[in-house]
Coordinates of C-alpha atoms and ligand atoms in Angstrom, one line a residue:
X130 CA 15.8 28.0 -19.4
X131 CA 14.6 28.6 -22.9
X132 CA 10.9 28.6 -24.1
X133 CA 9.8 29.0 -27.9
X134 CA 6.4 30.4 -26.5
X135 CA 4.8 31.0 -23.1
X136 CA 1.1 31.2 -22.9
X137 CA 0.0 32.6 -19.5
X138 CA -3.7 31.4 -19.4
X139 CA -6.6 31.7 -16.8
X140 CA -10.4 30.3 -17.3
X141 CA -13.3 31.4 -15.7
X142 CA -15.9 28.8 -15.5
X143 CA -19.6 27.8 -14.4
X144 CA -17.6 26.0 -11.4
X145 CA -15.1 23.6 -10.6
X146 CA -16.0 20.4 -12.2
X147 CA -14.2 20.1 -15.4
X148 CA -16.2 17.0 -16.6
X149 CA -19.7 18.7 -15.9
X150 CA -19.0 22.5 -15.5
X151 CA -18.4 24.7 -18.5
X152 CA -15.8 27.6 -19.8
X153 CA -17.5 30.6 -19.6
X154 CA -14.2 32.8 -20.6
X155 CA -10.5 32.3 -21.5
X156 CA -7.0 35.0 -21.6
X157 CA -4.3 34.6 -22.1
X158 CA -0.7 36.4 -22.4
X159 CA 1.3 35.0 -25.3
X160 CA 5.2 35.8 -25.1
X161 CA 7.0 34.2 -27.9
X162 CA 11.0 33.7 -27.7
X163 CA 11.8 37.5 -27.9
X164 CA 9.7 38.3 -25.4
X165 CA 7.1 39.9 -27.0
X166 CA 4.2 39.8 -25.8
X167 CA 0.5 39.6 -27.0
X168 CA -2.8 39.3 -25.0
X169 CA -6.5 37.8 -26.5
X170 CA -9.3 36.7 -24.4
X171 CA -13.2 35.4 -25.6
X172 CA -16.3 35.3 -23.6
X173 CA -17.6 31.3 -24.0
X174 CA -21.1 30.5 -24.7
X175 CA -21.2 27.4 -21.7
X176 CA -24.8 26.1 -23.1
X177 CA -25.9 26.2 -18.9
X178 CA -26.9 29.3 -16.6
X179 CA -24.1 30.4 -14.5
X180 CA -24.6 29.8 -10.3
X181 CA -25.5 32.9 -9.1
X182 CA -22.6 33.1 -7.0
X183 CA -20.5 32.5 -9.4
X184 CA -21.6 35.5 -11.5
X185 CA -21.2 37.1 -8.1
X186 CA -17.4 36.3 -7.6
X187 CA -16.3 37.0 -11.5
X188 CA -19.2 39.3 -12.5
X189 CA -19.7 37.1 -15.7
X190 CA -23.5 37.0 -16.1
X191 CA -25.5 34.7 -18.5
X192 CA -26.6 37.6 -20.6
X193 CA -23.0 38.1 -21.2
X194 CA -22.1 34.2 -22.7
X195 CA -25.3 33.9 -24.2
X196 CA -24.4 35.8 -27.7
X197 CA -20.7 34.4 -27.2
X198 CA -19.6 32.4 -29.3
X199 CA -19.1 28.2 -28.7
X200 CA -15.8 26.5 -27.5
X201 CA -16.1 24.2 -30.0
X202 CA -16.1 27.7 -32.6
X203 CA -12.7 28.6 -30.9
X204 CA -11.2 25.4 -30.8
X205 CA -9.1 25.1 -33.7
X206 CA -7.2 28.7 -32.9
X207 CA -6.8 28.4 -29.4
X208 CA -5.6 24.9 -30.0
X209 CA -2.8 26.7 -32.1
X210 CA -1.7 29.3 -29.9
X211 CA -1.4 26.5 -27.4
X212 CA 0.7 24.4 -29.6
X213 CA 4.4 24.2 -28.8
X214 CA 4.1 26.3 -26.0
X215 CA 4.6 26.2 -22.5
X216 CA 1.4 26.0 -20.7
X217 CA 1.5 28.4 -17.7
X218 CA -1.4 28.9 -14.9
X219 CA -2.2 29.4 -11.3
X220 CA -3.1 26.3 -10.1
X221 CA -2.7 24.8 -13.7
X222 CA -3.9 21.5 -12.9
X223 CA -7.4 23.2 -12.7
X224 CA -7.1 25.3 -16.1
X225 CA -5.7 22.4 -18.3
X226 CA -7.9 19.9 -17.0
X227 CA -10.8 22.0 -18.0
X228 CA -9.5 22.9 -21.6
X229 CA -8.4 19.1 -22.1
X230 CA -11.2 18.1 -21.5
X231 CA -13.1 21.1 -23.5
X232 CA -10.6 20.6 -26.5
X233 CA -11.5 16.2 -26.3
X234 CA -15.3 17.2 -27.1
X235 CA -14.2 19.0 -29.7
X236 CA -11.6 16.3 -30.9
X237 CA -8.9 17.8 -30.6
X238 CA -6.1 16.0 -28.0
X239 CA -4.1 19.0 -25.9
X240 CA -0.9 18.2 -24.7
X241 CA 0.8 21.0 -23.6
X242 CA 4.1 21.0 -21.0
X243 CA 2.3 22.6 -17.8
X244 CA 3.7 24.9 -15.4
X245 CA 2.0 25.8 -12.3
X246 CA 2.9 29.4 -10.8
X247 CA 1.5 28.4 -7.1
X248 CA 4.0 25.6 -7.1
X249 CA 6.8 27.8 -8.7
X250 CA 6.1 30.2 -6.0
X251 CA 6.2 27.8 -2.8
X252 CA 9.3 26.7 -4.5
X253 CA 10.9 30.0 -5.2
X254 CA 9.5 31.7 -1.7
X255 CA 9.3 28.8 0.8
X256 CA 9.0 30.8 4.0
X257 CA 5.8 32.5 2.6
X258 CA 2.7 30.8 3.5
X259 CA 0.7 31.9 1.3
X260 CA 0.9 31.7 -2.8
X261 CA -2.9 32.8 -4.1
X262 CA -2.9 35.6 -6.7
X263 CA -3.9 38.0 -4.0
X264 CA -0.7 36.9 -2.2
X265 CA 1.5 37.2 -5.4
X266 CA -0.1 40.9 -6.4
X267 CA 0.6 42.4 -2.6
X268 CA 3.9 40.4 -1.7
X269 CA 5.8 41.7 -5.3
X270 CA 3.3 44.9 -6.5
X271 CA 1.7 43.2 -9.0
X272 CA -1.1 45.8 -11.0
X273 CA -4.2 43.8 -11.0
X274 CA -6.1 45.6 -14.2
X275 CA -9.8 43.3 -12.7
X276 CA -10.1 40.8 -10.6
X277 CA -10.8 37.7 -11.5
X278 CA -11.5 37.8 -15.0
X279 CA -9.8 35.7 -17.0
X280 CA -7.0 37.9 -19.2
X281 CA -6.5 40.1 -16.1
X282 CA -5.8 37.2 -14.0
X283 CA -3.6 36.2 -16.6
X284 CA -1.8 39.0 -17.1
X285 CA -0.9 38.7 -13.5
X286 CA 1.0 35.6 -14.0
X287 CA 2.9 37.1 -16.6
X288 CA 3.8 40.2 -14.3
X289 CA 4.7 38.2 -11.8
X290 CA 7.0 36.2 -14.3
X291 CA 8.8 39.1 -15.0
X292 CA 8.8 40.2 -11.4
X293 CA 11.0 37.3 -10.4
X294 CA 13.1 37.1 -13.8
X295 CA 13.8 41.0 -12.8
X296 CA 14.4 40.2 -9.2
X297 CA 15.9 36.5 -8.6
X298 CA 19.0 35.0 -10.0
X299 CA 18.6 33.2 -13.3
X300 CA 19.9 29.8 -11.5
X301 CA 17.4 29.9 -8.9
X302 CA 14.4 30.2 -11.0
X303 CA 15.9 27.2 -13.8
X304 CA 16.3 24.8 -11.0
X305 CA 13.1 25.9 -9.7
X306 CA 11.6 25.2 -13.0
X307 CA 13.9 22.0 -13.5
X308 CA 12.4 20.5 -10.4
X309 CA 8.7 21.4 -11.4
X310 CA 8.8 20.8 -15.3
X311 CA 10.7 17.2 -14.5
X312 CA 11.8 17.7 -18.5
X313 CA 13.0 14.4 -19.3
X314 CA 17.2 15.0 -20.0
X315 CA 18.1 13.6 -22.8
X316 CA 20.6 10.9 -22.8
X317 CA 24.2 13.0 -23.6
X318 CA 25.1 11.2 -26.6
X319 CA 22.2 11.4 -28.5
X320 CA 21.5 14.5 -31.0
X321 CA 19.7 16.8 -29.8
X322 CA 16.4 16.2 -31.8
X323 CA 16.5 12.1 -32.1
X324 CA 13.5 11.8 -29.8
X325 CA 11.6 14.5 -32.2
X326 CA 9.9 12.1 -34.4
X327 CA 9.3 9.2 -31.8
X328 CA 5.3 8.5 -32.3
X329 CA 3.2 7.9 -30.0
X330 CA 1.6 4.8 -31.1
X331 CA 2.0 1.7 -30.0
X332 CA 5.1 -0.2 -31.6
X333 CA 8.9 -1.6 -30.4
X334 CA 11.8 0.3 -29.7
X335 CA 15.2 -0.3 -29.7
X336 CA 17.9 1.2 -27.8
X337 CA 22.0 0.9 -29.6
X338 CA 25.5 1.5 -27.8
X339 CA 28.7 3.2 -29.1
X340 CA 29.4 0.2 -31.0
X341 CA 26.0 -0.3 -32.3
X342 CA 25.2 -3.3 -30.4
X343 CA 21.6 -3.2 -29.2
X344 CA 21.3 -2.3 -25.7
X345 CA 17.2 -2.7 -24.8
X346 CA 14.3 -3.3 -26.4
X347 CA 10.8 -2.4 -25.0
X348 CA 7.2 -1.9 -26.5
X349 CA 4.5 0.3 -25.7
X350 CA 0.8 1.3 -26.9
X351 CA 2.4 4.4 -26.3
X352 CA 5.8 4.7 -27.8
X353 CA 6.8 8.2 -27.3
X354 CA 5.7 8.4 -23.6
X355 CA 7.5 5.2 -23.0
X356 CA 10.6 6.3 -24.6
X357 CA 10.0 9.5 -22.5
X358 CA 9.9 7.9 -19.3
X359 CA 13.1 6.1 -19.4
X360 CA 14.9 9.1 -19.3
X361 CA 12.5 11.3 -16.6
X362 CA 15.3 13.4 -14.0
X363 CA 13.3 12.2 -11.6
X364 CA 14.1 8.3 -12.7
X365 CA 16.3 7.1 -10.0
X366 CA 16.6 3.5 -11.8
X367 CA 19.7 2.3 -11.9
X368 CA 18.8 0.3 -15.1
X369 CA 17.8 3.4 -16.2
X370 CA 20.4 5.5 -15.5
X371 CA 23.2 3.3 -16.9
X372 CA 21.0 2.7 -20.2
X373 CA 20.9 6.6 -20.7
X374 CA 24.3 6.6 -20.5
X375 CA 25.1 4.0 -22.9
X376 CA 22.7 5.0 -25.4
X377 CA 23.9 6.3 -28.7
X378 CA 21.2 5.8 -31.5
X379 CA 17.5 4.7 -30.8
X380 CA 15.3 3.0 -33.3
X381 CA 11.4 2.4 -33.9
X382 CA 8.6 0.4 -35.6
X383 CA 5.3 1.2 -35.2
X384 CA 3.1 -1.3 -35.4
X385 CA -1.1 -1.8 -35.7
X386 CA -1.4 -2.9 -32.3
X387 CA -0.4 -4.2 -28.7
X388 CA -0.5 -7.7 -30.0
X389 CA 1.8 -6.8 -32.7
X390 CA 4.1 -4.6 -30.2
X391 CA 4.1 -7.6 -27.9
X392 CA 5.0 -10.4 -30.8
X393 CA 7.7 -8.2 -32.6
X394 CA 9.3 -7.3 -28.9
X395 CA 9.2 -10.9 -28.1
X396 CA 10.8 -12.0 -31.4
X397 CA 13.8 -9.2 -31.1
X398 CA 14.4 -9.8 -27.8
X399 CA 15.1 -13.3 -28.9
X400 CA 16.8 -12.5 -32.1
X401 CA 19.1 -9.5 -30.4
X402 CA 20.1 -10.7 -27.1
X403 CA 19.9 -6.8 -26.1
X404 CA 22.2 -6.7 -22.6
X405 CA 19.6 -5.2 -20.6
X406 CA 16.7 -7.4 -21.2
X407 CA 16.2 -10.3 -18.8
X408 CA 17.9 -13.0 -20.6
X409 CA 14.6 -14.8 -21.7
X410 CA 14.0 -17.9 -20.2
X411 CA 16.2 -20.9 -22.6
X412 CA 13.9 -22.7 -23.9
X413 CA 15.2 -26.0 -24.9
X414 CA 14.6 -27.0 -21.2
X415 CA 10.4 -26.0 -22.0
X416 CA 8.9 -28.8 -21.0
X417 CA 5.1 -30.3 -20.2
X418 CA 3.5 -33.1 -19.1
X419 CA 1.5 -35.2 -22.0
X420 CA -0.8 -37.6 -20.5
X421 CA -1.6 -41.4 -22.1
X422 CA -4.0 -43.5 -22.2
X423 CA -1.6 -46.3 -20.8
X424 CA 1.2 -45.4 -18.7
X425 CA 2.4 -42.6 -16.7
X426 CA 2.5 -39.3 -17.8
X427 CA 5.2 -38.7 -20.4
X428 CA 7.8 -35.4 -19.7
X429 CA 7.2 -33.3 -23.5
X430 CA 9.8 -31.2 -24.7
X431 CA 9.2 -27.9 -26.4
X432 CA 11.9 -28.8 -28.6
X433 CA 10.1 -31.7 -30.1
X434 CA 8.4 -31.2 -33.1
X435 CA 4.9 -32.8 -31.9
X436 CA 5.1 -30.0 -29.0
X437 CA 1.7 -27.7 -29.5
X438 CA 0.5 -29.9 -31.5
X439 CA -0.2 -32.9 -28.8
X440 CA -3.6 -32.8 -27.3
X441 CA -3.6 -33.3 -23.0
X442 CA -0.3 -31.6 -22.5
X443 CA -0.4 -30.0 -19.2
X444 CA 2.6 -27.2 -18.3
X445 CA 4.7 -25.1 -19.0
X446 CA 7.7 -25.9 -16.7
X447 CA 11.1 -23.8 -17.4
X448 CA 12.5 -27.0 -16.3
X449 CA 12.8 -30.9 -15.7
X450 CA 13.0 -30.3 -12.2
X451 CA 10.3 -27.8 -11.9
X452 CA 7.6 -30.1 -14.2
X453 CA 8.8 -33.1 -11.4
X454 CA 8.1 -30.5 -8.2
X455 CA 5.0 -29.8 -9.8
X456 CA 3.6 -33.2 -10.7
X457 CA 4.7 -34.2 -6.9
X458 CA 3.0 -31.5 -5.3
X459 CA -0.7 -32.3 -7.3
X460 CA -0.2 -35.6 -6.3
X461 CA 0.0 -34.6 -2.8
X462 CA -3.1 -32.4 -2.9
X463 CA -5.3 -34.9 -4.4
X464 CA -3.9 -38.1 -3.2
X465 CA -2.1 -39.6 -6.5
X466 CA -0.3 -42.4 -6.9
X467 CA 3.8 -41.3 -7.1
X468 CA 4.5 -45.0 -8.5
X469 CA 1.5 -44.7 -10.8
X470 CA 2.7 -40.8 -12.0
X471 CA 6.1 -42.3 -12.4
X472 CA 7.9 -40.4 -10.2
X473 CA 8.7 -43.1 -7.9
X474 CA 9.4 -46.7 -8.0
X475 CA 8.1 -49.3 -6.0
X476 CA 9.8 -50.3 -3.0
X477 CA 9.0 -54.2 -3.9
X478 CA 6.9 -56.0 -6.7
X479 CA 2.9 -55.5 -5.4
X480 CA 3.6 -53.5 -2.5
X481 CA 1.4 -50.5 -2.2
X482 CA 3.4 -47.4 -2.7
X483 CA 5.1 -45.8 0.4
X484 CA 2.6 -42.9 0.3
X485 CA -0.2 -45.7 0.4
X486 CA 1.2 -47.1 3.8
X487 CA 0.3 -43.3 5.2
X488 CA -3.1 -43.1 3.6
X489 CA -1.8 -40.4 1.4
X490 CA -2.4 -42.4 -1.9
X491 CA -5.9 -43.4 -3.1
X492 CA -4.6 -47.3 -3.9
X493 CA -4.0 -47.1 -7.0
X494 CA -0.9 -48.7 -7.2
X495 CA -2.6 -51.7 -5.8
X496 CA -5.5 -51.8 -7.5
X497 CA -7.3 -50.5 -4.5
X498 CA -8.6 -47.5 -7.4
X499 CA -9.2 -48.6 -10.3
X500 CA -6.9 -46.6 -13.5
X501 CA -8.9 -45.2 -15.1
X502 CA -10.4 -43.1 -12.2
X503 CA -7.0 -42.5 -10.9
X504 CA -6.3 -40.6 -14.8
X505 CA -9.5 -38.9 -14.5
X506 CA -8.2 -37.8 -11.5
X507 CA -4.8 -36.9 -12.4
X508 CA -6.4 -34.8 -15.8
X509 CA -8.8 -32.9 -13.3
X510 CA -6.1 -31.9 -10.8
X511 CA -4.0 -30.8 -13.8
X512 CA -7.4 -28.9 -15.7
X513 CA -5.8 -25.7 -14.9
X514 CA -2.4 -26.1 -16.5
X515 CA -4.0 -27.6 -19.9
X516 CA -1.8 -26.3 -22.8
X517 CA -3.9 -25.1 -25.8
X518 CA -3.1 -27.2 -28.4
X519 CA -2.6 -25.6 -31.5
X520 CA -5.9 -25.7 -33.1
X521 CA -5.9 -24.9 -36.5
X522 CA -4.4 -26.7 -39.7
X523 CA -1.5 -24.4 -40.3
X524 CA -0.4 -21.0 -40.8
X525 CA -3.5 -18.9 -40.1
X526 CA -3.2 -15.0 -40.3
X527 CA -4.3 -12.6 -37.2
X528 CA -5.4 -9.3 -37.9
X529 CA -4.8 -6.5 -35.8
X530 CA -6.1 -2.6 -37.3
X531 CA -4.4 0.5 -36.0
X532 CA -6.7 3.3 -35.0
X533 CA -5.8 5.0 -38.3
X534 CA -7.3 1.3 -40.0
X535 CA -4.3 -0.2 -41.2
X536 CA -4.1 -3.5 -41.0
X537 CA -1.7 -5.9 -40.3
X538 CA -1.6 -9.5 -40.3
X539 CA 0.4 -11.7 -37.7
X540 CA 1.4 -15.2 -39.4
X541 CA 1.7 -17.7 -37.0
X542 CA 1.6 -21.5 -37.1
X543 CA 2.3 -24.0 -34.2
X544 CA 2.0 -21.4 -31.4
X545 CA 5.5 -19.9 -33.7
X546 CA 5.4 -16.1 -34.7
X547 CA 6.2 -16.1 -38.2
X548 CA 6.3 -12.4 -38.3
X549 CA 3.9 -9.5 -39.7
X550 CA 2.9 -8.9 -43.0
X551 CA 1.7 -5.7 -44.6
X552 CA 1.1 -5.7 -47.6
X553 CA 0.4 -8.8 -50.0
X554 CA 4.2 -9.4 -50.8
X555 CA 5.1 -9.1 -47.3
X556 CA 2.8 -11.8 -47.0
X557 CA 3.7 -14.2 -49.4
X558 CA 7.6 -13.4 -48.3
X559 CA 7.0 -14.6 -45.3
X560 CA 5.1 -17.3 -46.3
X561 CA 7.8 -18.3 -48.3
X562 CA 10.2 -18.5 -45.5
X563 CA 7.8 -20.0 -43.3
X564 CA 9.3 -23.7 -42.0
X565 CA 6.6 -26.7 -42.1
X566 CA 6.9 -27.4 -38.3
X567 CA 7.9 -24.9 -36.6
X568 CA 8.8 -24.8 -32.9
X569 CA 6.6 -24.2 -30.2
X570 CA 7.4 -20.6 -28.8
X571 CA 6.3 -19.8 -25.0
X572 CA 6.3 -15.8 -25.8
X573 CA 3.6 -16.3 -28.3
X574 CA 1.6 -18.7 -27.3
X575 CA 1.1 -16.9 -23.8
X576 CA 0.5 -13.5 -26.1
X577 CA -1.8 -15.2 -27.8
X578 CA -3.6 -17.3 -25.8
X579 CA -4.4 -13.9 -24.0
X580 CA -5.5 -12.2 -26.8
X581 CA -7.5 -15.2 -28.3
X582 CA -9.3 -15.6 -25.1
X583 CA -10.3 -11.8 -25.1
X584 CA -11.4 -12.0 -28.6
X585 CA -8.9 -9.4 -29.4
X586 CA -7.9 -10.9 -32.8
X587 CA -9.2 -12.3 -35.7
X588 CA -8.2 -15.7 -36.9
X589 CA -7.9 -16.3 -40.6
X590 CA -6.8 -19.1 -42.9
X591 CA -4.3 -18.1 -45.2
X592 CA -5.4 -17.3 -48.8
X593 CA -4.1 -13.9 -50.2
X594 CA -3.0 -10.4 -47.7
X595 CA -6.1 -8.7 -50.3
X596 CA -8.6 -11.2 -49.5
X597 CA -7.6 -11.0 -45.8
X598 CA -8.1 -7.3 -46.1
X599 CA -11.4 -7.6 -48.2
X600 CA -12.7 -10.3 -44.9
X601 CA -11.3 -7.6 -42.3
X602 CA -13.3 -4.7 -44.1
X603 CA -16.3 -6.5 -43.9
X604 CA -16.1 -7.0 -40.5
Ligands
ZN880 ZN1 0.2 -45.5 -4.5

C-alpha cells in the first residue's frame, strides 16, 4: 500500500483523560514517500502540575514543561506535518483523541487517517498474546533509545514498521492494513480523484450511470463523509454495492443548511426519478379530511388548489382508503357516529346507527347528542392530525446562513418549495417563475413544519434578496 507521508507519533501526558488531562510532550518519526525519514519532538507546557506518578513512570517533571512552550504555540506546524499523512500510533485511539481535542482548543479541526500498531500487530501475529511496546521491542529486537518518552516511543513504531516490511510478505501486511484502515474503495468507474473535492458541508448529491441517467440522490450536513460511507469495504449493502457499481460521474451542491439539503433533495428526487430512491409516495392520491360546519367531513385532495390553504383539515393520508381506515378507527376510540362521519349509511330513515344498537355510538345519529358536541368531539379526537394551514399571504422567503454566513433564502408559498435564491437575481428569477397557486407538497410542508416548530428558520415577506439580507444581518 502506498502512503505520501507516515507520521509515527507518541504523547506523553498529565494522564489519561483527553478532555481534562494535558500534553506534556510530543515525537514523532516523519517518513515521506521515499522513505526518508525525519524525527522532531517538543516538551509541552500543560498549564497543571504533573501527578507525581506520572513524572515517576516518564520522568517528565514540572520544572521541565514549565519554560516549554504552549500547545496552542505549536499548533499551526504540528497541524502541518500531520496533514496528508497517515497517522500512526500504539494504541492510536488514545494519542489522536488527545491531539484532536488539543488541536479543537486551538481551532484547528485534525482529521488524520489513523492507524493503530497494537491492532496491526494482533492482526499480523495472532497467536501472540501480547502486543505492548515492551512485547513488540523483545518479540522482533526493537532498540529502545528511552523508555517511554515520547520520540523514543515513537521511534519504536517506526522500527517495528520496518521490522515487518523487512520480514513479512508485502500481501500480508496490505490486507492487514486493508482490514484495519477500512479505506473506502472507490467505485471502479470513477477517476481516480472525483471524490477529491467533495466538501464536507452540508448540501445534495447526485449519483449518474453509464448513460448519464441519475442513479441516487442523498443529502447530508456532512457531504463528504456521506459520499464516503456509501462506498466503505466494510459496506455489505446490497443497495450499496450495486450503486458503486453503476456509478460513473457524481455531482454536488452545497447548500447553507440542512433545511436547504432537505428541500433541494426532496425537489430532485421528484424532478429526477433517480432508480434507487424509494419511489416517493404519488401524490395525487394525498388526501385529508376538512371538517364543516354542516355535514360530514369532506375527503380533500392535495391536488386541489384550496389544499393548504383550508383551515380544519385533518391528515395526511397516502390514500382514500387509508383517510377512510383512519376516520373509522377515531370513531371507534371515541364513540362517533359512522352515519354522522359519513362513512356509513343508515340502515332505515330514523334508526340509530348500527354501532348505536351496541352502545358504541354516543346517539348522535338520533339526536340522542346533540351536533355540535358530536363535531367538537370529532375535531378533538382528530387535534393531533391538524394540518398547518398555510399561514402567510404568499410567497414568504426562509433564510437559512451557512457557518461561513452565507445566506440563502428558501421561496416557498402554499407549503410548495419554489426553490433557493442566492443572490438578488436568483431571487427575482424565481419569483418570476413562481405559479399563483401552487400545489400543496407533503416533502415540504413536513420539512418545514419541523423546522418552523424548532424555530430553525426565519420567515420573511418577500421584498428584495438585499433587504432580506440587510433584515438577516441585523438579526
Ligand atoms: Zn350513530
Amino acid at each position: 500500500m502506498h502512503f505520501e507521508k507516515l507520521v509515527f507519533i507518541d504523547l506523553e501526558t498529565t494522564g489519561a483523560n483527553p478532555v481534562s488531562d494535558r500534553i506534556t510532550e510530543i515525537g514523532l518519526v516523519e517518513v515521506d514517500a521515499q522513505g526518508q525519514a525525519s524525527s522532531w519532538s517538543s516538551l509541552v507546557n500543560p498549564q497543571v502540575s504533573i501527578p507525581s506518578f506520572i513524572q515517576g513512570l516518564t520522568g517528565i517533571n514540572n520544572a521541565m514543561v514549565q519554560h516549554a512552550p504552549l500547545f496552542a504555540e505549536l499548533a499551526p506546524a504540528l497541524f502541518a506535518r500531520l496533514e496528508g499523512a497517515l497517522f500512526i500510533a500504539h494504541n492510536a485511539r488514545f494519542d489522536y483523541g488527545f491531539l484532536r481535542n488539543a488541536f479543537q482548543q486551538a481551532g484547528l479541526s485534525l482529521r488524520a487517517e489513523v492507524l493503530c500498531t497494537v491492532k496491526l500487530s494482533r492482526k499480523l501475529f495472532p497467536l501472540e498474546s501480547k502486543h505492548n511496546l515492551d512485547a513488540l521491542i523483545s518479540r522482533h529486537g526493537l532498540q529502545p533509545g528511552g523508555r517511554h518518552r515520547a520520540l523514543a516511543d515513537a521511534d519504536l513504531l517506526w522500527q517495528f514498521w520496518q521490522h515487518i516490511h523487512a520480514n513479512l510478505p508485502a500481501a500480508d501486511i496490505d490486507a492487514a492494513l486493508a482490514t484495519l484502515m477500512q479505506r473506502p474503495s472507490l467505485p471502479s468507474h470513477l477517476p481516480s480523484n472525483a471524490l477529491d473535492d467533495v466538501p464536507d458541508t452540508p448540501g445534495v448529491y447526485l449519483f449518474y450511470g453509464e448513460r448519464n441517467e441519475p442513479l441516487y440522490v442523498g443529502k447530508s450536513v456532512h457531504l463528504r463523509q456521506r459520499v464516503l460511507s456509501h462506498f466503505n469495504a466494510d459496506h455489505k449493502l446490497y443497495k450499496d454495492m450495486r450503486l458503486s457499481q453503476q456509478l460513473h460521474r457524481l455531482e454536488w451542491r452545497k447548500t447553507a443548511g440542512e433545511i436547504g439539503a432537505l428541500l433541494l433533495e426532496a425537489q430532485l428526487i421528484k424532478d429526477l426519478q433517480p432508480i434507487h430512491n424509494r419511489m416517493l409516495r404519488r401524490q395525487r392520491q394525498l388526501c385529508a379530511w376538512r371538517l364543516q360546519d354542516d355535514g360530514p367531513p369532506v375527503l380533500s385532495f392535495a391536488s386541489e388548489e384550496t389544499f393548504g390553504h383550508a383551515e380544519r383539515l385533518y391528515g395526511l393520508f397516502s390514500s382514500k382508503r387509508k383517510a377512510d381506515e383512519a376516520l373509522r378507527e377515531l370513531a371507534g376510540q371515541h364513540q362517533l357516529c359512522l352515519v354522522k362521519l359519513g362513512l356509513e349509511g343508515r340502515l332505515q330513515a330514523n334508526k340509530p346507527c348500527f354501532a348505536r344498537q351496541l352502545q358504541a355510538c354516543k346517539g348522535a345519529c338520533v339526536g340522542e347528542e346533540a351536533h355540535g358536541l358530536h363535531t367538537a368531539r370529532l375535531e378533538a379526537a382528530l387535534a393531533g392530525l391538524h394540518v398547518k394551514t398555510w399561514p402567510y399571504a404568499g410567497v414568504v422567503g426562509l433564510i437559512e446562513k451557512s457557518v461561513e454566513e452565507t445566506t440563502e433564502i428558501h421561496l416557498v408559498n402554499n407549503w410548495c418549495y419554489l426553490g433557493t435564491a442566492t443572490s438578488d437575481e436568483t431571487l427575482w428569477a424565481l419569483m418570476e417563475q413562481a405559479p399563483a397557486r401552487p400545489a400543496f407538497d407533503v416533502d415540504t410542508y413536513k420539512i418545514l413544519h419541523k423546522a418552523l416548530q424548532r424555530g430553525q428558520l426565519r420567515v420573511h415577506p418577500l421584498p428584495s434578496f438585499a433587504a432580506l439580507q440587510q433584515i438577516s444581518a441585523q438579526e
